[in-house]
Amino acid sequence: MSNPAKQRTEVAASTLELLHSEMVEYTTNDSKYSSHKEKAYTVLEDMGFKVGIRLGERLTRDKGRFADNLDTIKFICKDFWSECFKKNVDNLKTNHKGTYVLHDSKFTYLTRLSLSTPEETANAAKNHVVFSCGIIRGCLSSLGVEAFVTAEINALPSVLFKVIEISRQ
Amino acid sequence: MPAAYFVIVGKEDCPLYELEFTAQGRKEDQSQLKQFILHASLDVVEELQWGSKELFLKSVDKFNNFSISAYLTAGYVRFLILFDGERKSDDSIKQFFTEVHELWVKIQLNPFYELNATIDSPSFESKIKQLVNRYL
């Protein structure tokens, strides 16, 4: 793990996109879940959650701990996003009361998504952001921030990820 | 090697891994006391963790002849080590903790490892022992 850059093994990025779209197909078309799409989403999100926890531990290896939740979210927007999706988050809004909105104008898994009509594409897009919501939730959880993460797609390929902290009162 | 007691404490305050070293020839009859002191020092670690952004919180507690050093990861997992009597320099303890952190991340990355479960892997144990021999 402490290899210098030239010894890092690299994998083609397209393989991850293919794997991801296959994962979405596999879970949403499974006959167990055909009647309840929410169950398929739960499975996908759970997968993402477990990946996110491990990514969170791995990426914060050398950096110090974060002072507060805003710092954690900022880390997610920069380092974590560029590791996972090869770009930074374009816009971050917060209401300072525990809700954060991360705006990504060209979300990786949606840029190459296209079905026969725009309506079908918009429908299918909802399936493709669930895994990433899980990854974000897992990473936050491993850094000590419990939150709900949902995604809103208004115009492909831009996505709004809403992070709502679960406050324990 | 000096008498020491090393423990990894997870997020839910449960110990995930414990290892005890005794100086050669001495019978170890204070294990329970050491465990008790380490658990008591978790409170001190929690107080200190909000004050500093550092990962390594040097010596956090002292009890009779025992001194305790702590290291905190970004995921709030704690590595604690209790020394009986003589203590090595802060630098070598810090290096030891950094290497343990690497091993810890590797264990976490294993998809078959259930998070917050005890670490049973014998290779992990042998690597920790090697690190102790090298740095402590």
Coordinates of C-alpha atoms in Angstrom, one line a residue:
Chain A
M1 CA 0.0 0.0 0.0
S2 CA 2.9 2.3 0.4
N3 CA 4.0 1.8 -3.2
P4 CA 5.4 4.7 -5.1
A5 CA 3.1 5.8 -7.9
K6 CA 4.9 3.9 -10.7
Q7 CA 4.2 0.6 -8.9
R8 CA 0.5 1.1 -8.6
T9 CA -1.5 -1.5 -10.6
E10 CA -4.1 0.2 -12.7
V11 CA -7.4 -1.1 -14.1
A12 CA -9.3 0.3 -17.1
A13 CA -12.0 2.7 -15.9
S14 CA -14.5 1.4 -18.3
T15 CA -14.5 -2.0 -16.6
L16 CA -15.8 -0.3 -13.4
E17 CA -18.6 1.3 -15.4
L18 CA -19.5 -2.0 -17.0
L19 CA -19.4 -3.8 -13.7
H20 CA -21.6 -1.1 -12.2
S21 CA -24.3 -1.2 -14.9
E22 CA -24.3 -5.0 -14.7
M23 CA -24.8 -4.8 -10.9
V24 CA -27.7 -2.5 -11.4
E25 CA -29.2 -4.8 -14.0
Y26 CA -28.7 -7.8 -11.8
T27 CA -30.4 -6.4 -8.8
T28 CA -33.3 -4.6 -10.4
N29 CA -34.2 -7.5 -12.8
D30 CA -33.9 -10.2 -10.2
S31 CA -37.3 -11.9 -9.9
K32 CA -37.2 -11.6 -6.2
Y33 CA -37.4 -7.8 -6.5
S34 CA -39.4 -7.3 -9.6
S35 CA -42.5 -6.4 -7.6
H36 CA -40.7 -4.1 -5.1
K37 CA -38.0 -1.9 -6.6
E38 CA -37.2 -0.5 -3.2
K39 CA -35.9 -3.9 -2.1
A40 CA -33.5 -3.9 -5.0
Y41 CA -32.4 -0.4 -4.1
T42 CA -31.8 -1.5 -0.5
V43 CA -29.5 -4.3 -1.7
L44 CA -27.6 -2.0 -4.0
E45 CA -27.3 0.7 -1.4
D46 CA -26.1 -1.8 1.1
M47 CA -23.4 -3.0 -1.2
G48 CA -22.3 0.6 -1.7
F49 CA -22.4 1.2 2.1
K50 CA -19.9 -1.6 2.7
V51 CA -17.6 -0.4 0.0
G52 CA -17.9 3.2 1.3
I53 CA -16.8 2.2 4.8
R54 CA -13.6 0.5 3.5
L55 CA -12.9 3.4 1.1
G56 CA -13.3 5.9 4.0
E57 CA -10.8 4.0 6.1
R58 CA -8.3 3.7 3.3
L59 CA -8.4 7.2 2.0
T60 CA -8.0 8.9 5.4
R61 CA -5.0 6.9 6.2
D62 CA -2.4 9.7 6.2
K63 CA -4.6 12.6 6.9
G64 CA -5.4 13.8 10.4
R65 CA -8.8 13.6 11.9
F66 CA -11.5 16.2 10.9
A67 CA -12.5 19.0 13.2
D68 CA -16.2 18.9 12.4
N69 CA -18.8 17.6 10.0
L70 CA -18.3 20.3 7.5
D71 CA -14.7 19.4 7.1
T72 CA -15.7 15.8 6.6
I73 CA -18.1 16.7 3.9
K74 CA -15.5 18.9 2.2
F75 CA -13.1 16.0 2.2
I76 CA -15.8 13.9 0.5
C77 CA -16.3 16.6 -2.1
K78 CA -12.6 16.7 -3.0
D79 CA -10.4 13.7 -2.3
F80 CA -13.1 11.1 -2.1
W81 CA -15.0 12.3 -5.2
S82 CA -11.8 12.5 -7.3
E83 CA -10.8 8.9 -6.2
C84 CA -14.1 7.5 -7.0
F85 CA -15.4 9.5 -9.9
K86 CA -12.3 11.2 -11.2
K87 CA -13.5 14.8 -10.7
N88 CA -14.5 17.2 -7.9
V89 CA -17.9 18.0 -6.8
D90 CA -19.0 21.2 -8.6
N91 CA -21.1 22.8 -6.0
L92 CA -21.7 22.3 -2.3
K93 CA -24.6 24.0 -0.5
T94 CA -25.5 23.7 3.2
N95 CA -28.1 25.1 5.5
H96 CA -25.7 24.7 8.4
K97 CA -28.3 22.7 10.3
G98 CA -27.2 19.3 9.1
T99 CA -28.3 19.2 5.4
Y100 CA -25.8 19.3 2.6
V101 CA -26.4 19.3 -1.1
L102 CA -23.6 18.2 -3.4
H103 CA -24.1 19.1 -7.0
D104 CA -22.2 17.1 -9.7
S105 CA -22.9 18.4 -13.2
K106 CA -21.4 15.4 -15.0
F107 CA -21.9 12.3 -13.0
T108 CA -19.6 9.5 -14.2
Y109 CA -22.1 6.7 -14.3
L110 CA -24.7 8.8 -16.1
T111 CA -22.7 10.3 -18.9
R112 CA -22.9 7.3 -21.1
L113 CA -26.4 6.1 -20.2
S114 CA -28.8 6.1 -23.1
L115 CA -32.0 4.2 -23.8
S116 CA -34.5 4.5 -26.6
T117 CA -36.3 7.5 -25.4
P118 CA -35.4 10.3 -23.0
E119 CA -38.1 9.3 -20.6
E120 CA -36.8 5.8 -20.3
T121 CA -33.3 7.1 -19.9
A122 CA -34.5 9.4 -17.1
N123 CA -36.2 6.4 -15.4
A124 CA -33.2 4.2 -15.7
A125 CA -30.9 6.9 -14.3
K126 CA -32.6 6.6 -10.9
N127 CA -31.2 3.0 -10.6
H128 CA -27.7 4.1 -11.4
V129 CA -27.2 6.5 -8.6
V130 CA -28.3 4.3 -5.7
F131 CA -24.9 2.5 -5.5
S132 CA -23.1 5.8 -5.2
C133 CA -25.5 7.0 -2.5
G134 CA -24.5 3.9 -0.6
I135 CA -20.8 4.6 -1.1
I136 CA -21.2 8.2 0.2
R137 CA -23.2 7.0 3.2
G138 CA -20.6 4.3 4.0
C139 CA -17.7 6.8 3.8
L140 CA -19.5 9.3 6.1
S141 CA -20.3 6.5 8.5
S142 CA -16.7 5.4 8.8
L143 CA -15.7 9.0 9.6
G144 CA -18.3 9.3 12.3
V145 CA -21.1 11.1 10.5
E146 CA -24.4 9.2 10.4
A147 CA -26.6 10.5 7.6
F148 CA -29.2 9.7 5.0
V149 CA -28.0 10.2 1.4
T150 CA -30.5 10.5 -1.4
A151 CA -30.1 11.6 -5.0
E152 CA -32.2 13.8 -7.3
I153 CA -31.8 13.9 -11.0
N154 CA -33.3 16.9 -12.7
A155 CA -31.3 17.0 -15.9
L156 CA -29.0 14.2 -17.1
P157 CA -26.1 13.9 -16.4
S158 CA -26.2 16.3 -13.5
V159 CA -27.1 14.9 -10.1
L160 CA -27.9 16.4 -6.7
F161 CA -26.8 14.4 -3.7
K162 CA -28.6 15.3 -0.5
V163 CA -26.9 14.4 2.7
I164 CA -29.1 14.8 5.8
E165 CA -27.4 14.2 9.1
I166 CA -29.1 12.0 11.7
S167 CA -28.9 14.0 14.8
R168 CA -29.2 12.2 18.1
Q169 CA -31.1 14.4 20.4
Chain B
M1 CA 11.3 -6.8 25.1
P2 CA 9.6 -4.6 27.7
A3 CA 6.4 -5.6 29.4
A4 CA 3.6 -4.1 27.4
Y5 CA -0.1 -4.7 26.6
F6 CA -1.4 -3.6 23.2
V7 CA -5.1 -3.4 22.4
I8 CA -7.2 -2.2 19.4
V9 CA -10.5 -0.8 20.5
G10 CA -13.3 -0.4 17.9
K11 CA -15.9 2.3 17.6
E12 CA -18.4 0.6 19.9
D13 CA -15.7 0.5 22.7
C14 CA -15.2 -3.2 22.3
P15 CA -11.7 -4.6 22.0
L16 CA -11.0 -6.0 18.6
Y17 CA -7.5 -7.3 19.2
E18 CA -5.3 -7.8 22.3
L19 CA -1.7 -8.8 22.7
E20 CA 0.4 -9.0 25.8
F21 CA 4.2 -9.1 26.1
T22 CA 6.0 -10.0 29.2
A23 CA 9.7 -9.6 29.9
Q24 CA 11.4 -12.9 29.8
G25 CA 11.1 -15.1 32.8
R26 CA 8.6 -13.1 34.7
K27 CA 5.2 -14.6 35.5
E28 CA 2.4 -12.4 34.4
D29 CA -0.1 -12.0 37.2
Q30 CA -1.4 -8.6 36.5
S31 CA -3.2 -9.1 33.2
Q32 CA -6.6 -8.2 34.6
L33 CA -5.3 -5.0 36.2
K34 CA -3.7 -3.9 32.9
Q35 CA -7.0 -4.5 31.0
F36 CA -8.8 -2.5 33.6
I37 CA -6.4 0.4 33.5
L38 CA -6.6 0.4 29.7
H39 CA -10.3 0.6 29.7
A40 CA -10.3 3.3 32.2
S41 CA -7.9 5.3 30.0
L42 CA -10.5 5.2 27.2
D43 CA -12.3 8.1 28.9
V44 CA -9.1 10.2 28.9
V45 CA -8.6 9.4 25.3
E46 CA -12.1 10.5 24.5
E47 CA -11.6 13.9 26.3
L48 CA -8.3 14.5 24.4
Q49 CA -9.6 13.5 21.0
W50 CA -11.8 16.6 20.6
G51 CA -8.9 18.9 21.5
S52 CA -6.4 17.9 18.9
K53 CA -6.4 17.0 15.2
E54 CA -3.4 14.8 15.6
L55 CA -3.6 11.0 15.1
F56 CA -1.0 10.2 17.7
L57 CA -1.9 11.4 21.2
K58 CA 1.3 10.7 23.1
S59 CA 1.1 9.6 26.7
V60 CA -2.4 10.0 27.9
D61 CA -2.5 8.4 31.3
K62 CA -0.3 7.3 34.2
F63 CA -1.1 4.8 36.9
N64 CA 1.5 3.8 39.5
N65 CA 4.2 2.5 37.2
F66 CA 2.1 2.1 34.1
S67 CA 2.0 4.6 31.3
I68 CA -0.4 4.5 28.4
S69 CA 0.0 5.9 24.9
A70 CA -2.8 6.2 22.4
Y71 CA -3.3 6.6 18.7
L72 CA -6.6 7.5 17.0
T73 CA -7.6 6.8 13.4
A74 CA -9.9 9.0 11.3
G75 CA -12.6 6.4 11.9
Y76 CA -12.3 6.8 15.7
V77 CA -10.7 3.4 16.2
R78 CA -8.2 3.5 19.0
F79 CA -4.9 1.8 19.4
L80 CA -3.8 1.7 23.0
I81 CA -0.6 0.5 24.5
L82 CA 0.3 0.1 28.2
F83 CA 3.9 0.1 29.3
D84 CA 5.0 -1.4 32.5
G85 CA 8.0 0.7 33.8
E86 CA 10.3 1.6 31.0
R87 CA 8.9 3.3 27.9
K88 CA 10.5 3.8 24.5
S89 CA 10.7 7.1 22.8
D90 CA 7.6 8.8 21.4
D91 CA 9.0 8.5 17.9
S92 CA 9.4 4.8 17.9
I93 CA 5.9 4.3 19.4
K94 CA 4.5 6.6 16.7
Q95 CA 6.2 4.6 14.0
F96 CA 4.8 1.4 15.6
F97 CA 1.3 2.8 15.6
T98 CA 1.6 4.0 12.0
E99 CA 2.6 0.6 10.8
V100 CA -0.2 -1.0 12.8
H101 CA -2.6 1.5 11.1
E102 CA -1.5 0.2 7.7
L103 CA -2.1 -3.4 8.8
W104 CA -5.4 -2.4 10.2
V105 CA -6.6 -0.7 6.9
K106 CA -5.5 -3.9 5.1
I107 CA -7.6 -6.0 7.4
Q108 CA -10.6 -3.7 6.9
L109 CA -10.3 -3.9 3.1
N110 CA -10.9 -7.7 3.2
P111 CA -14.5 -8.1 2.1
F112 CA -14.9 -11.1 4.3
Y113 CA -14.0 -9.3 7.4
E114 CA -17.0 -8.3 9.4
L115 CA -16.6 -4.7 10.6
N116 CA -16.3 -4.4 14.4
A117 CA -15.6 -8.0 14.8
T118 CA -12.5 -9.4 16.5
I119 CA -9.4 -9.9 14.4
D120 CA -8.5 -13.6 14.4
S121 CA -6.1 -13.8 11.5
P122 CA -2.8 -15.5 12.6
S123 CA -0.8 -13.6 10.0
F124 CA -2.0 -10.3 11.5
E125 CA -0.8 -11.6 14.9
S126 CA 2.6 -12.6 13.6
K127 CA 3.1 -9.3 11.8
I128 CA 2.2 -7.3 15.0
K129 CA 4.7 -9.4 16.9
Q130 CA 7.4 -8.6 14.3
L131 CA 6.6 -4.9 14.6
V132 CA 6.8 -5.1 18.4
N133 CA 10.2 -6.6 18.1
R134 CA 11.3 -4.0 15.7
Y135 CA 10.1 -0.8 17.4
L136 CA 9.6 -1.7 21.0

